[in-house]
Structure formats: C-alpha cells, structure tokens
Amino acid sequence: MSIHIVADPANIAPTVLLPGDPLRARHIAQTYLTDVIQYNEIRGMFGFTGYWQGNRVSVQGTGMGMPSFSIYAHELVDSYHAKRLVRVGTCGTMSEQLHLRDILIAQAADSDSGMNENRFGPYHFAPTASFSLLYKAYEQAKAKGLGFAVGNVFTSDQFYDLKGDKKKQIAQSVGTMAVDMETCELYTLAHLKKIESLTLLTVSDSLLSGEQVPPKQRQDSFNAMVELALATLFG
Ligand code: HPA
C-alpha cells in the first residue's frame, strides 16, 4: 500500500502501461485485457491488472503533468516493484515530419520544468528512453506499417504558456518534434530507480496548424498506439 495507490502488491504486475487519463486506463483494460481486476480507485485514478495474450500487465492512470505523473510512477516502483513503465499518451506536433494521428516513439525529453534542476543542481541530466524498448517499438512500428517517427519530445510544465511561441522556436531549432507534459519525469525516474521505460505518443493536435484530431479518430489512433505498446512489451 502507498499513499495514492491503495492495493495489495500482489495485484500489480511488474509491467505497467501509463495513460494520463484514468478513463483511458479503463478503456485499455476493457478492450485489451482478460481476467481484469481493478486495484485502485483513490482520487478516481483507476488502476487495473489483467492479461494480454497470456502476459500479465497493469494499467494505471497518472493525471497530467510531471508532478502528478511522478507520484504514480514513484509509488508503482517503490511500493509495488514495477520494473517496466510505458507511458501511452498524446502530444502536440511541432514538426512537419510528424503528422496528426502519427505515433512518436520518444527517444529523449527536453523540458522547461524545474524538477530536474531541483534534483541535480548544476548537473544537466539527459532523460532518455531504455534502448531495448525503444528499439523493439521501432521494429514493431515498422512491421505494422504505422505512421510513426522516433524523435525527441519537449516535456512542458504549462499547457497554457505565455512564452509558448519562444519555447516552440527553440525546440524546433534542435529538432525536437512534439510537446507533452510527462515524459521527462518518466525517463528521469527510470534512470534513478534503475528500471526500463518508454513513452509512446499519438499526435492529437498540431502546434503548426492548430488542427486537432476529432474524438472518434483520436480513439482509433490511441488504440493503434496501445497495440504497439503491448507488442513492444510482449511481442
Ligand atoms: N501541449 C502539451 N501537451 C500536450 C499537447 C500540447 O499541445 N497535446 C497533447 N499533449
């Protein structure tokens, strides 16, 4: 048991999918898993465990932003012995090479967050995915014929940001492809806690054109990403 996840440790698998939205956690459990149990409902941040093609896996909502994400990832590892964390989320594209509904396999994360400055002081840590998961995701995405890219994500602290245009310009100048609000913390915690991690993101909106994927198509591209995540972990 931990503060934000109240569960029997035996009920959480070593491999956990992490959508931001707890309703998406429920959707994944209902759509892809068998023999499902719900292990958490504290704060409505649902967590489920079941089986995908015989492989035991959990799905835990994290909320939005690095501080919320950090709480759930931290407790999953420290109190429930999670060993592989895969974020399945959405991002806004900042690159002509990454289109609406494509999947970004996030190689590394830039950020404007103060969290790592706080942790590491003058040392500038480089938060990266686990190579084995990154490589497997790349191979699976290619084999499935998905629209995807491997590249860096900018993990932003603010969705509504007065300096957003300036930050987008800097991100584009170093080839960073998209923006989310969690990956930097996932990759940092994974290194600190010596576990494996990866972020997969479907492009839900464009910071270039202002376009957004309509809700129905959003669900379809989300499903394709979840299938990629499961094939990456267990394929
Ligand atoms: N900004 C930050 N996070 C996001 C976005 C965005 O435009 N789209 C999806 N996640």
Short mmCIF file of C-alpha atoms in Angstrom, two decimals, residues 37-129:
data_model
loop_
_atom_site.label_atom_id
_atom_site.label_comp_id
_atom_site.label_asym_id
_atom_site.label_seq_id
_atom_site.Cartn_x
_atom_site.Cartn_y
_atom_site.Cartn_z
CA ILE A 37 -9.20 -6.75 -11.59
CA GLN A 38 -9.42 -3.08 -10.58
CA TYR A 39 -6.80 -2.49 -7.87
CA ASN A 40 -7.11 1.27 -7.35
CA GLU A 41 -9.79 3.95 -7.30
CA ILE A 42 -8.23 6.52 -4.95
CA ARG A 43 -8.88 10.04 -6.37
CA GLY A 44 -10.55 8.37 -9.37
CA MET A 45 -7.08 7.44 -10.64
CA PHE A 46 -8.05 3.94 -11.72
CA GLY A 47 -5.58 1.07 -11.92
CA PHE A 48 -6.29 -2.35 -13.43
CA THR A 49 -4.41 -5.62 -13.86
CA GLY A 50 -5.18 -8.34 -16.39
CA TYR A 51 -3.65 -10.43 -19.14
CA TRP A 52 -2.81 -9.65 -22.76
CA GLN A 53 -2.23 -12.83 -24.75
CA GLY A 54 -1.29 -14.59 -21.52
CA ASN A 55 1.06 -11.84 -20.34
CA ARG A 56 0.28 -10.12 -17.05
CA VAL A 57 0.13 -6.34 -17.30
CA SER A 58 -1.24 -3.42 -15.27
CA VAL A 59 -2.66 -0.11 -16.49
CA GLN A 60 -2.51 2.94 -14.21
CA GLY A 61 -3.84 6.48 -14.82
CA THR A 62 -1.32 9.17 -13.89
CA GLY A 63 -3.06 12.53 -14.32
CA MET A 64 -1.47 15.37 -16.28
CA GLY A 65 1.92 16.99 -15.75
CA MET A 66 5.20 15.86 -14.24
CA PRO A 67 4.28 16.26 -10.54
CA SER A 68 1.16 14.09 -10.83
CA PHE A 69 2.89 11.57 -13.09
CA SER A 70 5.81 11.39 -10.66
CA ILE A 71 3.62 10.38 -7.72
CA TYR A 72 2.16 7.35 -9.52
CA ALA A 73 5.41 6.22 -11.16
CA HIS A 74 7.29 6.61 -7.88
CA GLU A 75 4.76 4.55 -5.90
CA LEU A 76 4.49 1.85 -8.58
CA VAL A 77 8.24 1.28 -8.44
CA ASP A 78 8.92 1.76 -4.73
CA SER A 79 5.83 0.12 -3.22
CA TYR A 80 4.71 -2.26 -5.97
CA HIS A 81 8.02 -3.31 -7.57
CA ALA A 82 7.21 -2.22 -11.14
CA LYS A 83 10.14 -2.89 -13.49
CA ARG A 84 8.88 -1.64 -16.88
CA LEU A 85 6.81 1.54 -17.26
CA VAL A 86 5.42 2.55 -20.65
CA ARG A 87 3.59 5.85 -20.99
CA VAL A 88 0.83 5.84 -23.63
CA GLY A 89 -0.27 9.42 -24.17
CA THR A 90 -0.89 12.22 -26.61
CA CYS A 91 1.28 15.05 -27.89
CA GLY A 92 1.12 18.19 -29.99
CA THR A 93 3.36 18.11 -33.06
CA MET A 94 5.89 20.85 -33.75
CA SER A 95 7.42 19.08 -36.78
CA GLU A 96 6.48 18.84 -40.45
CA GLN A 97 7.70 15.22 -40.22
CA LEU A 98 5.19 14.24 -37.55
CA HIS A 99 1.56 14.32 -38.67
CA LEU A 100 -1.77 14.21 -36.87
CA ARG A 101 -2.55 10.61 -35.73
CA ASP A 102 1.09 9.52 -36.19
CA ILE A 103 2.89 7.91 -33.26
CA LEU A 104 6.01 9.44 -31.74
CA ILE A 105 8.40 6.95 -30.16
CA ALA A 106 10.10 9.32 -27.72
CA GLN A 107 13.86 8.91 -27.72
CA ALA A 108 14.66 11.65 -25.18
CA ALA A 109 12.94 14.53 -23.41
CA ASP A 110 13.79 18.22 -23.19
CA SER A 111 11.95 20.21 -20.53
CA ASP A 112 11.32 23.63 -19.01
CA SER A 113 10.43 22.02 -15.68
CA GLY A 114 12.28 22.91 -12.51
CA MET A 115 12.13 19.33 -11.22
CA ASN A 116 15.50 18.15 -12.51
CA GLU A 117 17.21 21.42 -11.66
CA ASN A 118 15.93 20.84 -8.16
CA ARG A 119 17.22 17.26 -8.10
CA PHE A 120 20.56 17.59 -9.83
CA GLY A 121 21.60 21.21 -9.26
CA PRO A 122 24.32 22.24 -11.72
CA TYR A 123 24.33 18.83 -13.42
CA HIS A 124 22.21 18.69 -16.62
CA PHE A 125 20.90 15.14 -16.81
CA ALA A 126 19.79 13.76 -20.23
CA PRO A 127 16.49 11.87 -19.82
CA THR A 128 16.35 9.07 -22.42
CA ALA A 129 14.23 6.01 -23.16
#
